[in-house]
mmCIF file of C-alpha atoms in Angstrom:
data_model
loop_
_atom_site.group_PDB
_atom_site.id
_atom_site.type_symbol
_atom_site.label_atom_id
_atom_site.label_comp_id
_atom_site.label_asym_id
_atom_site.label_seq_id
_atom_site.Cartn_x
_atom_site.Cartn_y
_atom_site.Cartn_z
ATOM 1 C CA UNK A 134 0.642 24.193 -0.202
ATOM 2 C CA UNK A 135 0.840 25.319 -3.562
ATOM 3 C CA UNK A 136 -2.078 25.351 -5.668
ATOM 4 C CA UNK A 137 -0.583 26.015 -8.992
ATOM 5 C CA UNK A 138 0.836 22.572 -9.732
ATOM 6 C CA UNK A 139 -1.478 19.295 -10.008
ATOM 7 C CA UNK A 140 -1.716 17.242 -6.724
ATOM 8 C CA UNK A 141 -1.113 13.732 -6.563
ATOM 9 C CA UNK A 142 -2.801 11.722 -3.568
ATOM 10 C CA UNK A 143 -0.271 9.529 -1.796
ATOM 11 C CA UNK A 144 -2.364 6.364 -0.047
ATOM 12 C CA UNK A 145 -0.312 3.826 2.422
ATOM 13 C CA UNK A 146 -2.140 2.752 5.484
ATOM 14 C CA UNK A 147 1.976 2.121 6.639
ATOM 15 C CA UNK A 148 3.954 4.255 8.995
ATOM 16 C CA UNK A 149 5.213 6.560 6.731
ATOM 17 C CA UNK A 150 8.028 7.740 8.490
ATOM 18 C CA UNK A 151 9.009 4.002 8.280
ATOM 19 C CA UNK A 152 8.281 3.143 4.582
ATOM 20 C CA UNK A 153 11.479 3.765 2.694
ATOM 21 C CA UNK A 154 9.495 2.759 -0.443
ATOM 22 C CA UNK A 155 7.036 5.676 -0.029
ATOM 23 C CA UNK A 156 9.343 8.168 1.343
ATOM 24 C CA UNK A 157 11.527 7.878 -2.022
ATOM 25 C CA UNK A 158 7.745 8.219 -3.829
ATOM 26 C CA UNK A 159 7.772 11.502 -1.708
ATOM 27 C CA UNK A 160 11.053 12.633 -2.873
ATOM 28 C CA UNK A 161 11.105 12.250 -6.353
ATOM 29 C CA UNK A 162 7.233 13.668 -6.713
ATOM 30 C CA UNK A 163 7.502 16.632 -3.951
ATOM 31 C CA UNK A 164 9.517 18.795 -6.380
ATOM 32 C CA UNK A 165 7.038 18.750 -9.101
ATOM 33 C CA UNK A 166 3.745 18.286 -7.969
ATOM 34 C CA UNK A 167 1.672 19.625 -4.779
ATOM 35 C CA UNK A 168 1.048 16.216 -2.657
ATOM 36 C CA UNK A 169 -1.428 14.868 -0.157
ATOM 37 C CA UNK A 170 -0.034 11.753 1.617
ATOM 38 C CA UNK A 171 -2.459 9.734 3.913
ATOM 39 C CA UNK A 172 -0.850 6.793 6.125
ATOM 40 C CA UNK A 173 -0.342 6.201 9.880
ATOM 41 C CA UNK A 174 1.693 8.438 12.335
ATOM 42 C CA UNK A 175 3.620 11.607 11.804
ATOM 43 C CA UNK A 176 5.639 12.428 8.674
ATOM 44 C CA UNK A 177 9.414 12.372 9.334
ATOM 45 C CA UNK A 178 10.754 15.516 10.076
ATOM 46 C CA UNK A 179 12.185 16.015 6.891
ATOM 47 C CA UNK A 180 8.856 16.743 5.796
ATOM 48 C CA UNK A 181 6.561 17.757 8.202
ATOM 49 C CA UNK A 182 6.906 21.344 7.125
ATOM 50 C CA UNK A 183 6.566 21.085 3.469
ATOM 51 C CA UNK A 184 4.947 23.517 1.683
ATOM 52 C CA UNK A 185 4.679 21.171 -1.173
ATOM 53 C CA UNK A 186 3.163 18.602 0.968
ATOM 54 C CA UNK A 187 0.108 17.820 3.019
ATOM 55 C CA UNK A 188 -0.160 15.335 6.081
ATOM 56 C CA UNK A 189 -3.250 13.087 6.841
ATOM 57 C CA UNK A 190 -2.895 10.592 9.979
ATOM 58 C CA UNK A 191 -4.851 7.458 10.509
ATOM 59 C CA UNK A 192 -4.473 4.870 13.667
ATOM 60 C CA UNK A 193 -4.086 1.363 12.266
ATOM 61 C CA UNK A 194 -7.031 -1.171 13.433
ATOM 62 C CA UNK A 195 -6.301 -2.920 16.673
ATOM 63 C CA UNK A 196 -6.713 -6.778 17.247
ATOM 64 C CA UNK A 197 -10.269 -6.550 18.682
ATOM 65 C CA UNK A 198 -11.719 -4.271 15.807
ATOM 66 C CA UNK A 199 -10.859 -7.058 13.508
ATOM 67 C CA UNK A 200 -12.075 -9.959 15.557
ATOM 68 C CA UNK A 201 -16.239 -9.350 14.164
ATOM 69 C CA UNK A 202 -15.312 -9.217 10.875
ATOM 70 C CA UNK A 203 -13.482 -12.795 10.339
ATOM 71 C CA UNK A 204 -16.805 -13.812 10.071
ATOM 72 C CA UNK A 205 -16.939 -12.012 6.922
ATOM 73 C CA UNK A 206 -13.536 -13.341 5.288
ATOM 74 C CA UNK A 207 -15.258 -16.956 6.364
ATOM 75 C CA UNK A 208 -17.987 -16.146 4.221
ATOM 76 C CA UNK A 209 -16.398 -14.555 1.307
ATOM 77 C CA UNK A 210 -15.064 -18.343 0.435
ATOM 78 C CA UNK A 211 -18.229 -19.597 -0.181
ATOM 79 C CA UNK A 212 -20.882 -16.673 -0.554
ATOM 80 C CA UNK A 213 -20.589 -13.428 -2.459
ATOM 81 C CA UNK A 214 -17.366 -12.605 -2.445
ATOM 82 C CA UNK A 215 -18.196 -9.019 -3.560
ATOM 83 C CA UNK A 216 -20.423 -8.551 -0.519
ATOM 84 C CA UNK A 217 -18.576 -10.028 2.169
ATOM 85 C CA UNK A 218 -15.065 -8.758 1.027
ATOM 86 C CA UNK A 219 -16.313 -5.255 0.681
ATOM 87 C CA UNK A 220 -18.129 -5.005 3.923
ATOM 88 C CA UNK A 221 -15.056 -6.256 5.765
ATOM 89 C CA UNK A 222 -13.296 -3.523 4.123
ATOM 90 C CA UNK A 223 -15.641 -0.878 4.543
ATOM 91 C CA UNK A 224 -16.734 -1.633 8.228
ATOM 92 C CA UNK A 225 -13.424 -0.750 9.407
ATOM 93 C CA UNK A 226 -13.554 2.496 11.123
ATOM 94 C CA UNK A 227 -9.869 3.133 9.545
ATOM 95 C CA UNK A 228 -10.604 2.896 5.984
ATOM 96 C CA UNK A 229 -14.269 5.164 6.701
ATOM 97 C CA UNK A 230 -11.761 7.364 8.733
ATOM 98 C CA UNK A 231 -9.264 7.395 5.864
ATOM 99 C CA UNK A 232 -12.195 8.350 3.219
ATOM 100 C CA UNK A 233 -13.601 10.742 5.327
ATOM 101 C CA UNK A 234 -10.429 12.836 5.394
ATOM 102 C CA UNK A 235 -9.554 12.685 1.807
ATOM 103 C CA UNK A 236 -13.240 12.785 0.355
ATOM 104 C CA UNK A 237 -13.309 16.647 0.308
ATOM 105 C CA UNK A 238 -9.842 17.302 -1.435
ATOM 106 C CA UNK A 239 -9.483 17.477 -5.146
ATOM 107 C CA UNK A 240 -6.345 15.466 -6.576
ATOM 108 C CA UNK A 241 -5.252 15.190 -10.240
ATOM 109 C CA UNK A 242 -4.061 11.521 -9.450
ATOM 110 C CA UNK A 243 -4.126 8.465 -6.896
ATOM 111 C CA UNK A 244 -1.309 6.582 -5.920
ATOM 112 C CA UNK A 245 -2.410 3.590 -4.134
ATOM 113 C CA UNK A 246 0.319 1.582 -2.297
ATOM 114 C CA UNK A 247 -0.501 -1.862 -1.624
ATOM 115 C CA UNK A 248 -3.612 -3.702 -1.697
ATOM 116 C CA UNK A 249 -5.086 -2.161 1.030
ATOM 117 C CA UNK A 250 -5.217 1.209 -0.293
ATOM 118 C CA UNK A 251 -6.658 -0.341 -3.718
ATOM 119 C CA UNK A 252 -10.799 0.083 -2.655
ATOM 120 C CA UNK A 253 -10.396 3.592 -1.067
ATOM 121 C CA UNK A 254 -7.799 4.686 -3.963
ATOM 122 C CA UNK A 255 -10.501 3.335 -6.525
ATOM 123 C CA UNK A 256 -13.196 5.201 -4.493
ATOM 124 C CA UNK A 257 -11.405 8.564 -4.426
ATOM 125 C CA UNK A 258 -10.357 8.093 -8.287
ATOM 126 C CA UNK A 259 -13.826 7.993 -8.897
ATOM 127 C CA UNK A 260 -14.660 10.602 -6.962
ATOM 128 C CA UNK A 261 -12.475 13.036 -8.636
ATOM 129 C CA UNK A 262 -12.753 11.813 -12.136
ATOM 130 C CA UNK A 263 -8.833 11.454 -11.938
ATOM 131 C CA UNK A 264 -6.507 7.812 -12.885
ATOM 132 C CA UNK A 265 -4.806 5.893 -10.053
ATOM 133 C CA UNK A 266 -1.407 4.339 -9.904
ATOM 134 C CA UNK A 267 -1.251 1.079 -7.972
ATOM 135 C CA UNK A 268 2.074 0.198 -6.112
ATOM 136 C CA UNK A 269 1.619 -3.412 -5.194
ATOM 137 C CA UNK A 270 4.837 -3.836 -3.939
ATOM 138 C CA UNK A 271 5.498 -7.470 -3.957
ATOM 139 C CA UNK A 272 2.975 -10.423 -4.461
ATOM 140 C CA UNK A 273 -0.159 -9.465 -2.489
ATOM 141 C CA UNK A 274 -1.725 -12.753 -2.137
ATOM 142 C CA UNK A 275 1.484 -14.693 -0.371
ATOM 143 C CA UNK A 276 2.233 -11.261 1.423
ATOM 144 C CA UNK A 277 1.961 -13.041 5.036
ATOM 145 C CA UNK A 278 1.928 -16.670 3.384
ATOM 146 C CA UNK A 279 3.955 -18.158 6.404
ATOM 147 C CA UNK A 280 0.282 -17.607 8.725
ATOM 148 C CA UNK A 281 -2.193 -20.244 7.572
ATOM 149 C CA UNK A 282 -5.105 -18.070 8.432
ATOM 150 C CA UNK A 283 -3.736 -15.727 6.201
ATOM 151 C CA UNK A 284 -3.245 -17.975 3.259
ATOM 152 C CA UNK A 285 -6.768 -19.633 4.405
ATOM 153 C CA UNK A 286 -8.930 -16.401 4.459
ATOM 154 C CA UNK A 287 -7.046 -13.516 3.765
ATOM 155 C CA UNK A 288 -5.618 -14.390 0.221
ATOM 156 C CA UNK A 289 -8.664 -15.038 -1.464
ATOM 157 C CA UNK A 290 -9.850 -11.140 -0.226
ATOM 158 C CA UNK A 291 -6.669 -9.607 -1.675
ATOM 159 C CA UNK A 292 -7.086 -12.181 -5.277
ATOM 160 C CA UNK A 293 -10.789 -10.362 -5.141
ATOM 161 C CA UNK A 294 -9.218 -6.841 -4.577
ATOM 162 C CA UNK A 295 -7.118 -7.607 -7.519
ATOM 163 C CA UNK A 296 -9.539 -8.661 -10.233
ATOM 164 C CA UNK A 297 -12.112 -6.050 -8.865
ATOM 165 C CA UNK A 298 -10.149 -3.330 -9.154
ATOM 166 C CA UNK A 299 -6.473 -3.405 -9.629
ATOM 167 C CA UNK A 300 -7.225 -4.595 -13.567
ATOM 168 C CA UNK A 301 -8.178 -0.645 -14.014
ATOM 169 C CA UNK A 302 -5.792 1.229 -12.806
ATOM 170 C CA UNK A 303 -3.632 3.198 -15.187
ATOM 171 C CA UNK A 304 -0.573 1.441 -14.918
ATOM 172 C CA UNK A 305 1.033 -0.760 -11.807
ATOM 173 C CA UNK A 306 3.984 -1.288 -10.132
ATOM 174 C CA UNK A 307 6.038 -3.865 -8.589
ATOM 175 C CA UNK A 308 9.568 -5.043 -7.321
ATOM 176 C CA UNK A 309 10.820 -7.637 -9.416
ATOM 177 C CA UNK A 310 10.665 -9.083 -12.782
ATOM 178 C CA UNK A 311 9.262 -12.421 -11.732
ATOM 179 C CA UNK A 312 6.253 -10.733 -9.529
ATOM 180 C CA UNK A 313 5.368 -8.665 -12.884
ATOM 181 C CA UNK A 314 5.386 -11.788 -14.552
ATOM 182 C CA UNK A 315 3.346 -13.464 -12.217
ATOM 183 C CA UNK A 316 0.762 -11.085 -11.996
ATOM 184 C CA UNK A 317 0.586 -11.101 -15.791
ATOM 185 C CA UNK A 318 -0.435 -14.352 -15.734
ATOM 186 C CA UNK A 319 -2.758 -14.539 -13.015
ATOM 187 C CA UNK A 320 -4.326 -11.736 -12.955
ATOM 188 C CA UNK A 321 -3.715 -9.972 -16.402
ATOM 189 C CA UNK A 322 -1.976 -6.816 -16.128
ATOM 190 C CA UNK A 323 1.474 -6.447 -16.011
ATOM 191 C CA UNK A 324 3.194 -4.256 -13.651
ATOM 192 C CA UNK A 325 6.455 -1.826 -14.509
ATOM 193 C CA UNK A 326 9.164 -3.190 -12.400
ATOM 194 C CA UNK A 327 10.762 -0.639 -9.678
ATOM 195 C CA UNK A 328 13.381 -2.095 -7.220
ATOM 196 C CA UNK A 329 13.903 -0.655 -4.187
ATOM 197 C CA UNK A 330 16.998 0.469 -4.067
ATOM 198 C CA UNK A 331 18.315 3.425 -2.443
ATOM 199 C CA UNK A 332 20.335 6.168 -4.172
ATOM 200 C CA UNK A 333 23.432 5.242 -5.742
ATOM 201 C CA UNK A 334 26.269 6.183 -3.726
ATOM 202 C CA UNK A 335 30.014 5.820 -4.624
ATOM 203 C CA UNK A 336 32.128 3.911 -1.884
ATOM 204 C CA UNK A 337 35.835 3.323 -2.182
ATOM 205 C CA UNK A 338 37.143 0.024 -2.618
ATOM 206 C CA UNK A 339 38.266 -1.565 0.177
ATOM 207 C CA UNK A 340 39.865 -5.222 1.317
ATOM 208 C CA UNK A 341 37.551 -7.932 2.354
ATOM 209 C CA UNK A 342 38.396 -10.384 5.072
ATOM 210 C CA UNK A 343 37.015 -13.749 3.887
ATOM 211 C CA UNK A 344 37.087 -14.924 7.616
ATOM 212 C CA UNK A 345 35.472 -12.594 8.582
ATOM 213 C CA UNK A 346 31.739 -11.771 6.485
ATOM 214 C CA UNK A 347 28.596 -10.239 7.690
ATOM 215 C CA UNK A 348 25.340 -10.174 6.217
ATOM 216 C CA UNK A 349 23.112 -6.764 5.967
ATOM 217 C CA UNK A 350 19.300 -8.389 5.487
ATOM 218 C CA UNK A 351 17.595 -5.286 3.602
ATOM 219 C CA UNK A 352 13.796 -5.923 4.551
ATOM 220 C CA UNK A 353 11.350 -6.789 7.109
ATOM 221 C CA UNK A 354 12.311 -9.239 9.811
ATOM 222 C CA UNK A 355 10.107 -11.535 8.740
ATOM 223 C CA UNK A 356 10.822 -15.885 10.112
ATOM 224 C CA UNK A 357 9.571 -17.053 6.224
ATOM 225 C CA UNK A 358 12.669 -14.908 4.983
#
């Protein structure tokens, strides 16, 4: 890696190789800065030999790491929020894992993708003395809002995350005008809006069948959507 540009650190506990959202972060920053990008799996091969950037792997949590700590998102509703919500972050072995990793690098900047990244970028950004950018996406609160138990115990963690530490970062992003707006409101910072949307290609016009129309969904598979 080059060590004559500054290095931005590149958090997403996602499968990178997956995340079209992050992978386009990768492409436009790779050129001009030196990179360190943390998230689960391999890199796609497009990048796995990069002398610009540098891979970090981490296994997500599995069903039975989590099941110890719902006793802590229980107890977040109605007793120190700040205590419960941290330990359930901080107890998982993937975040420690994560921190561990990255603790001994020197970055110039974070950028935090999603909530989840948002207490390990803040710990890092501290850590180096260097700003983080948080990419929230879309609205983290609602993110799985078709699972009661998420909307029950998990939404009041993220609303925590949020006012704890999203309200410093050095600027935000999100997808949509309305989401900006919303977290403007709520939660008093207000995001810079970028879609996602792929490169602009040129396509020839061509003649539609109205009999005959099908329907690309761009996004997760999700039932709510």
């Amino acid at each position: 890696m080059q060590t004559s540009r500054p290095t931005i650190c590149i958090i997403s506990f996602s499968p990178i190789a997956r995340d079209a959202r992050v992978l386009r972060q990768i492409h436009y920053l790779a050129p001009h800065y030196d990179l360190v990008v943390l998230g689960y799996g391999a890199p796609p091969q497009r990048w796995q030999n990069a002398d610009s950037v540098r891979w970090f792997s981490v296994d997500p949590p599995r069903w039975y790491e989590m099941q110890y700590l719902k006793a802590l998102l229980i107890a977040g509703k109605v007793w120190q929020p700040s205590v419960c919500y941290e330990l359930w972050y901080w107890l998982q072995r993937l975040y420690r894992r994560a921190f561990e990793q990255l603790r001994q690098i020197r970055a110039d900047l974070v950028f935090a993708n999603d909530w989840s990244a948002l207490p390990l970028g803040w710990r890092l950004a501290a850590r180096w003395n260097a700003p983080m950018i948080l990419d929230l996406h879309e609205y983290a609160p609602l993110e799985w809002e078709e699972q009661w138990k998420w909307r029950l115990f998990a939404a009041p963690m993220t609303v925590y995350f949020l006012h704890h530490y999203a309200v410093h970062a050095a600027a935000t992003l999100t997808v949509a005008p309305e989401i900006a707006q919303r977290y403007g409101e709520e939660f008093g910072f207000l995001p810079t809006v970028v879609l996602n949307a792929p490169e602009y290609v040129a396509v020839e016009d061509h003649t539609v069948d109205p009999h005959t129309v099908r329907l690309i969904h761009h996004g997760s598979a999700i039932r709510a959507r």
